[in-house]
mmCIF file of C-alpha atoms in Angstrom:
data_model
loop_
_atom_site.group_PDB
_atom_site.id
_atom_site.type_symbol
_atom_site.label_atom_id
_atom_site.label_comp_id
_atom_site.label_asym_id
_atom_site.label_seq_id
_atom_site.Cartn_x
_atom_site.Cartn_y
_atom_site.Cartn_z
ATOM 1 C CA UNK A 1308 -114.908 129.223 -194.542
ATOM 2 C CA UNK A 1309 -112.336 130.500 -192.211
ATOM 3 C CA UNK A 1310 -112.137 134.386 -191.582
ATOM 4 C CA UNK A 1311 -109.177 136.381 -190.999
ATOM 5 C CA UNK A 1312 -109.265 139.887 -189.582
ATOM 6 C CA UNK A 1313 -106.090 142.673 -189.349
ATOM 7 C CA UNK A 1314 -105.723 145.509 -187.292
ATOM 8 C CA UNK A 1315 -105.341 148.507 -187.773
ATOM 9 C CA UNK A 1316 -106.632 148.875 -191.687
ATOM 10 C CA UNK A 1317 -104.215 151.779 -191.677
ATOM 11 C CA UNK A 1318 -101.350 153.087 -189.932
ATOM 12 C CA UNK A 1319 -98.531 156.141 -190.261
ATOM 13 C CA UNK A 1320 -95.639 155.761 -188.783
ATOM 14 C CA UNK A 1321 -92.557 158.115 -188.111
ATOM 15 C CA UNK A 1322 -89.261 156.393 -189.310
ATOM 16 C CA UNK A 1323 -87.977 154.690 -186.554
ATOM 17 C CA UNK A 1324 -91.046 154.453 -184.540
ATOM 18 C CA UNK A 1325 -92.393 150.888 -183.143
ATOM 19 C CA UNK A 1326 -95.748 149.089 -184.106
ATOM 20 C CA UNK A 1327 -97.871 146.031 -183.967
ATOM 21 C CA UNK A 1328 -100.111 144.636 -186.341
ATOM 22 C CA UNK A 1329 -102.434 141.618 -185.692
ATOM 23 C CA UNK A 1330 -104.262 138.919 -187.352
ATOM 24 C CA UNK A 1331 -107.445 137.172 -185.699
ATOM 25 C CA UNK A 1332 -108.383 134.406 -187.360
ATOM 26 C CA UNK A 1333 -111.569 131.824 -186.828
ATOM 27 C CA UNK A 1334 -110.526 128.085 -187.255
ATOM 28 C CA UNK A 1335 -107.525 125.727 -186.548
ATOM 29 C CA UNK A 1336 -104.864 126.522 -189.386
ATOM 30 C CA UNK A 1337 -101.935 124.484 -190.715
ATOM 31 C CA UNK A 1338 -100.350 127.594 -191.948
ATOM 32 C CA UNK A 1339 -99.921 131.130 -191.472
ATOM 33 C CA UNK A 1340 -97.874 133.780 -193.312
ATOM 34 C CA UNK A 1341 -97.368 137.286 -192.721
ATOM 35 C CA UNK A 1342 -96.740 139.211 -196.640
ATOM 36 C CA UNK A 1343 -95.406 142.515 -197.950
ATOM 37 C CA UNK A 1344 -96.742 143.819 -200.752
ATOM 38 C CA UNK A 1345 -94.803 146.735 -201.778
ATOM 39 C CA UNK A 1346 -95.392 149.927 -203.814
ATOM 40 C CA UNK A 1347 -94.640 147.853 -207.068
ATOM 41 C CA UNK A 1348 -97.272 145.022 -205.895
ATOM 42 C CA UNK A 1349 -94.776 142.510 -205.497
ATOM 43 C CA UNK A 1350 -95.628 140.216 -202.305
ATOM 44 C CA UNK A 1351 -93.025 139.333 -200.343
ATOM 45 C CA UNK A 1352 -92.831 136.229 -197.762
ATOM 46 C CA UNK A 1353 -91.708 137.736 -194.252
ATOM 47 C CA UNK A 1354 -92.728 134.763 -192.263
ATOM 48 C CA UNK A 1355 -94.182 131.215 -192.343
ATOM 49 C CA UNK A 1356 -95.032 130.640 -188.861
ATOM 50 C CA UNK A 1357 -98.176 128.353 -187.638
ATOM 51 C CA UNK A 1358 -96.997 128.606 -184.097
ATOM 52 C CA UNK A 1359 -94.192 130.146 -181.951
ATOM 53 C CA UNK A 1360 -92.020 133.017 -182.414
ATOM 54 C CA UNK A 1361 -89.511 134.077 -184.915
ATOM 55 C CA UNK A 1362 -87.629 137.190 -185.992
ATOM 56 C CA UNK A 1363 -85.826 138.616 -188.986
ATOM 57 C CA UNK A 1364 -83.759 141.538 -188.324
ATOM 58 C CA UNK A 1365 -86.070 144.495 -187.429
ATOM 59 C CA UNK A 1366 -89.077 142.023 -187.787
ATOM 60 C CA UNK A 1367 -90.602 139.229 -185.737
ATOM 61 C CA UNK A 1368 -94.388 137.618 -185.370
ATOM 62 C CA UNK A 1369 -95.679 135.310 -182.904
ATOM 63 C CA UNK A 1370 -98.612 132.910 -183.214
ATOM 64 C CA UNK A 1371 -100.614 131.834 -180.934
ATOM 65 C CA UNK A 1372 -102.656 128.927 -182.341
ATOM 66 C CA UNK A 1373 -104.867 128.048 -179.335
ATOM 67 C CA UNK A 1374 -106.148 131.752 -178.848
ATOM 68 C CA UNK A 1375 -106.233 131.875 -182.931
ATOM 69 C CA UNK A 1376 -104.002 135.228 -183.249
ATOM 70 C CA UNK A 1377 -100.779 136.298 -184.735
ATOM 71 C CA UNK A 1378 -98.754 139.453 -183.967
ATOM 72 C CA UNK A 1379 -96.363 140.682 -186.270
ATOM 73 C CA UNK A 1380 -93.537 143.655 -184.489
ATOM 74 C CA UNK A 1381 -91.631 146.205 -187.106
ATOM 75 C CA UNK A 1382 -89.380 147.807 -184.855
ATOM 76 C CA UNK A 1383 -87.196 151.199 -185.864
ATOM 77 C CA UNK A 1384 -89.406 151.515 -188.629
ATOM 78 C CA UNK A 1385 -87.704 152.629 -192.156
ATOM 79 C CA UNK A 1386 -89.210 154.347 -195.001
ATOM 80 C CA UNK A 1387 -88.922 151.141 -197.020
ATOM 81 C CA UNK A 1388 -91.415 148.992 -194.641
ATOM 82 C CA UNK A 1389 -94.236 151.000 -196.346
ATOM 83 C CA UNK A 1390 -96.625 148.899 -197.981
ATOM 84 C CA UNK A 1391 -99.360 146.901 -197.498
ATOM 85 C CA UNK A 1392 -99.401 143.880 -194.716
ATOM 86 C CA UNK A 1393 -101.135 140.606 -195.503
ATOM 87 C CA UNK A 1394 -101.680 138.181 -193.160
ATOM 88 C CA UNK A 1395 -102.784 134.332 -195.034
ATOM 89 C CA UNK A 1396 -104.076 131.213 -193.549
ATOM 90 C CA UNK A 1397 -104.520 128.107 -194.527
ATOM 91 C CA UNK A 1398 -107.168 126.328 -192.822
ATOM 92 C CA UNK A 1399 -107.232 122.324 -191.521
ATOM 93 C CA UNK A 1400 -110.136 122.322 -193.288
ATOM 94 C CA UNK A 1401 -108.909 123.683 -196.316
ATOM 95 C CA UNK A 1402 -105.574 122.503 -197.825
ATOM 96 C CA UNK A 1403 -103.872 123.538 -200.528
ATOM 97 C CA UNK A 1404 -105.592 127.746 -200.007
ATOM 98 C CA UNK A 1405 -104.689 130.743 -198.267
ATOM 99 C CA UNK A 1406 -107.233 132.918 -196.639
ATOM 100 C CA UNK A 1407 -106.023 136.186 -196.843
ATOM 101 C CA UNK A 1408 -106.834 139.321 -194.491
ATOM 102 C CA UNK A 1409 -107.894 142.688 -195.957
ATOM 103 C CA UNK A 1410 -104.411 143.947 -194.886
ATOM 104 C CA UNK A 1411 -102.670 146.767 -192.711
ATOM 105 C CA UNK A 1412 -101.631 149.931 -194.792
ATOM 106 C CA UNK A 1413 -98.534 151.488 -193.737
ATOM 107 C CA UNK A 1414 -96.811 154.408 -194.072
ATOM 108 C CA UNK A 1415 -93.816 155.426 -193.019
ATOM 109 C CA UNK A 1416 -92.872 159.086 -192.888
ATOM 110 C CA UNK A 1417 -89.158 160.711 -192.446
ATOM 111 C CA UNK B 395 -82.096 131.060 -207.015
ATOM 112 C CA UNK B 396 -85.497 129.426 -205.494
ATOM 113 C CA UNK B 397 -88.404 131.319 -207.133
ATOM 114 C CA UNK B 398 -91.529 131.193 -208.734
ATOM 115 C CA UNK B 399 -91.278 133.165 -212.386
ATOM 116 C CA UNK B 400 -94.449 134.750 -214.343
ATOM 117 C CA UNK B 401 -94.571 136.229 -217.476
ATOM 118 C CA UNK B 402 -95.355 138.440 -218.728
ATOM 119 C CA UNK B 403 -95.492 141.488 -215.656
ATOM 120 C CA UNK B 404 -97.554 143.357 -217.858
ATOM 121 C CA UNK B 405 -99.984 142.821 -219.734
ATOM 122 C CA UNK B 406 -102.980 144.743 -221.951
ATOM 123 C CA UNK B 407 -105.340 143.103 -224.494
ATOM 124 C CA UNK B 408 -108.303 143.264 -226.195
ATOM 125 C CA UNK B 409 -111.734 141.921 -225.002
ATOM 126 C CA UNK B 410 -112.188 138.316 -226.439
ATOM 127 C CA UNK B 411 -108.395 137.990 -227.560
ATOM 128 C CA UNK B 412 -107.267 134.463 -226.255
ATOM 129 C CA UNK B 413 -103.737 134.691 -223.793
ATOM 130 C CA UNK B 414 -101.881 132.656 -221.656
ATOM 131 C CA UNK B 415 -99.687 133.845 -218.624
ATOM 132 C CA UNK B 416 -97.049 131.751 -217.820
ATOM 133 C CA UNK B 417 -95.769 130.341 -214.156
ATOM 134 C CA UNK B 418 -92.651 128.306 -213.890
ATOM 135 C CA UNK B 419 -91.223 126.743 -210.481
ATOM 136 C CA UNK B 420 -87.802 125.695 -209.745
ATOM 137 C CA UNK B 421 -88.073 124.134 -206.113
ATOM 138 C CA UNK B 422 -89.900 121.067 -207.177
ATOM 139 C CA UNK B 423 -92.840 121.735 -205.104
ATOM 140 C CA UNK B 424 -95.885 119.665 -205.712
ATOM 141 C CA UNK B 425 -98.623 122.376 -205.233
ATOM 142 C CA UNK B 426 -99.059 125.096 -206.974
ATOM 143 C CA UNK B 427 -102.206 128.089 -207.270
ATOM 144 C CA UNK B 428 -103.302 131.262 -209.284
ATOM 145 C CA UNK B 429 -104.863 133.869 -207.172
ATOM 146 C CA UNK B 430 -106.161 137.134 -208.277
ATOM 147 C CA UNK B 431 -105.923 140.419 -206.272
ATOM 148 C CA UNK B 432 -109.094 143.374 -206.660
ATOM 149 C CA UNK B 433 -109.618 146.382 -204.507
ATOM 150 C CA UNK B 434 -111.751 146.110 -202.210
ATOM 151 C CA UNK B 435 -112.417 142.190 -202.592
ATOM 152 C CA UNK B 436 -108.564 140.797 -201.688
ATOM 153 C CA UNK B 437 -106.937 138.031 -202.900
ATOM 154 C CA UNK B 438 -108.935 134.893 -203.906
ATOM 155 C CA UNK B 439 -107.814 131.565 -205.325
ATOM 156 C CA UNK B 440 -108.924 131.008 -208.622
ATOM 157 C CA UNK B 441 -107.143 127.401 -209.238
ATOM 158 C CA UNK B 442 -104.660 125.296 -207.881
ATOM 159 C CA UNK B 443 -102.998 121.849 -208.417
ATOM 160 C CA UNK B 444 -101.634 119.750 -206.146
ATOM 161 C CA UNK B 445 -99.737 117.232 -208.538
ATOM 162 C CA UNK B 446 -99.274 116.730 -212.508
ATOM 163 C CA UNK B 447 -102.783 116.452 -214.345
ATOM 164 C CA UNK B 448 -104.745 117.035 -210.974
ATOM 165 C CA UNK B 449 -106.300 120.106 -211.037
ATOM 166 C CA UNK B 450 -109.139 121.755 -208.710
ATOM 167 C CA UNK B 451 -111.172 125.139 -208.976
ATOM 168 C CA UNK B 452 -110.760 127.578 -205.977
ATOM 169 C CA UNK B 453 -113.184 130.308 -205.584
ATOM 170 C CA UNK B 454 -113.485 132.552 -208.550
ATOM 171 C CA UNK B 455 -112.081 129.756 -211.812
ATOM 172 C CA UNK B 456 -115.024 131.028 -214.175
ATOM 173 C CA UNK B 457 -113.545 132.431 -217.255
ATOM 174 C CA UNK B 458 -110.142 130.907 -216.714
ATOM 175 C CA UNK B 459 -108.542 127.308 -217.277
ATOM 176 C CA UNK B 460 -105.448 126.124 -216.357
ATOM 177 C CA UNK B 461 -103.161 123.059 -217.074
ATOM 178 C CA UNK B 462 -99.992 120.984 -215.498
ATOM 179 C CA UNK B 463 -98.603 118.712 -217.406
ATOM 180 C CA UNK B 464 -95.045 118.926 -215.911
ATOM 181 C CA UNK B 465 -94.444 119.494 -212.017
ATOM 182 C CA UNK B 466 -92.588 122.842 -212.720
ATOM 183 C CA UNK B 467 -95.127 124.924 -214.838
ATOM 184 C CA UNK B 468 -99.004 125.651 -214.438
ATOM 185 C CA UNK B 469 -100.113 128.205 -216.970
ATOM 186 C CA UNK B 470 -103.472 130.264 -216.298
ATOM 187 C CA UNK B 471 -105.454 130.819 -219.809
ATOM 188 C CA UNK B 472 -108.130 132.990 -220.639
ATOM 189 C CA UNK B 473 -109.577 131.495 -223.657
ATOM 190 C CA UNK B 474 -111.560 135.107 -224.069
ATOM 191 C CA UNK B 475 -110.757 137.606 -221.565
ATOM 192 C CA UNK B 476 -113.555 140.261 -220.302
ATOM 193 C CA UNK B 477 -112.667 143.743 -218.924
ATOM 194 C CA UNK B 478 -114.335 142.476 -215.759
ATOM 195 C CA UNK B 479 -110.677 140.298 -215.376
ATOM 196 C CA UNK B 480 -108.596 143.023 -215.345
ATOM 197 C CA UNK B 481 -106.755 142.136 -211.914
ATOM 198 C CA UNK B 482 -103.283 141.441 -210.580
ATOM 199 C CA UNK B 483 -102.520 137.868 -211.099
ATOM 200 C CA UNK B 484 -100.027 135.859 -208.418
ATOM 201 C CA UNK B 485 -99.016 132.240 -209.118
ATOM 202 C CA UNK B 486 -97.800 130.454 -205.731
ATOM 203 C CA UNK B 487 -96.123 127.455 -205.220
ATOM 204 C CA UNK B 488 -95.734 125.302 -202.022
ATOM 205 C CA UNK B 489 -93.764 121.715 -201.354
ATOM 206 C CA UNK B 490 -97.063 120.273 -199.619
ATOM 207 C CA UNK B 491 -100.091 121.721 -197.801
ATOM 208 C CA UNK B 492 -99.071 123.672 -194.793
ATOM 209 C CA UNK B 493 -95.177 124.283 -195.578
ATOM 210 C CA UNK B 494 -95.584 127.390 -196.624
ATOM 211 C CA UNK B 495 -96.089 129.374 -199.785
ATOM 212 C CA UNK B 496 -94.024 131.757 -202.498
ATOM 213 C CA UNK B 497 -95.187 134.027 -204.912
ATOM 214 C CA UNK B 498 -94.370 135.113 -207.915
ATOM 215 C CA UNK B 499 -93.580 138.958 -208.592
ATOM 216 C CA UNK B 500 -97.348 139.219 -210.271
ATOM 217 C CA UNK B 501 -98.697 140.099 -213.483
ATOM 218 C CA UNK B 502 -101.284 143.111 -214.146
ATOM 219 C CA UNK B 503 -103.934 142.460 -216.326
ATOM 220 C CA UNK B 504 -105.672 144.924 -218.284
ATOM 221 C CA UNK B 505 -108.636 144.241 -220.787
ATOM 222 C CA UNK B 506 -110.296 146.728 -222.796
#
């Protein structure tokens, strides 16, 4: 089945700091999602992007389906972005099921 | 509000004790899924539907069933649960395949 890998596993941030997390992935995909789970394990939808860019405020993720990679940037980072980061696929060759990564841990500190 | 409701959020039982956790869906969509969440091992798809009365396993159904009868609801049952399903349960729901998926808030799962 497809793979997905995210970098870093973990990451602490100051508050208001910058970062980067990505999501490899192994096969042609008709979907892709970046999640939030937060402290009360509660996952939240940030993004549905297959392809291009998009942003949301302090957030934004690009995909880039040809090289099979997706970037998602939390800029001026804020106590409350601390959770865990999922990135999901959902394979051409498997409709209907996300693939999900192991997930980026972060941490925000004051 | 769009959303995708389970019940209960909590939830701890006794091994063999038959229960049902609900998911309910207000957008209409056609496909839905259950998907449990365990350190270490991630999510993974237990079942999903992707109409009324069609049904499919995903990766991990053994020890569960599930049911739709109407588009909106697709209940996960555990005719006699084990300690070793103890987990944090997410129902999803999606329009079609590759539009995009929401979760519900989750139910945890304990069984002793």
């Amino acid at each position: 089945g497809i793979q997905v890998e995210q970098s870093p596993p973990d990451l602490i941030l100051q508050e208001g700091a910058n970062s980067t997390l990505r999501c490899n992935f192994s096969d042609s995909v008709n979907n892709l999602q970046w999640f939030h789970q937060n402290p009360w394990g509660q996952l939240i939808n940030l993004f549905y992007i297959p392809s291009g860019t998009k942003q949301n405020g302090r957030l934004s993720a690009t995909t880039v389906a040809t090289e099979r990679y997706s970037l998602l940037y939390i800029s001026s980072s804020q106590t409350t972005d601390s959770g865990v980061y999922f990135c999901a696929v959902e394979g051409t060759g498997t409709a209907s099921k996300l693939t999900f990564g192991t997930g980026t841990r972060l941490q925000v500190t004051l | 509000e769009a959303q995708v409701t389970q019940n209960p959020r909590y939830l701890i039982t006794v091994t063999g004790k038959k229960l049902t956790v609900t998911c309910s869906q207000n957008m209409n969509h056609e496909y839905m899924s259950w998907y449990r969440q365990d350190p270490g091992l991630g999510l993974r798809q237990i079942y999903y539907s992707m109409n009324v009365e069609v049904t499919d396993k995903g990766d991990v159904p053994e020890g569960y069933k599930v049911s739709r009868k109407e588009k909106r609801n697709f209940p996960l049952i555990l005719e006699s649960p084990s300690p070793n399903q103890t987990s944090l349960y997410f129902c999803a729901s999606s329009f079609a395949a590759a539009y995009g998926y929401t979760f519900g808030s989750g139910t945890r799962l304990t069984v002793v």
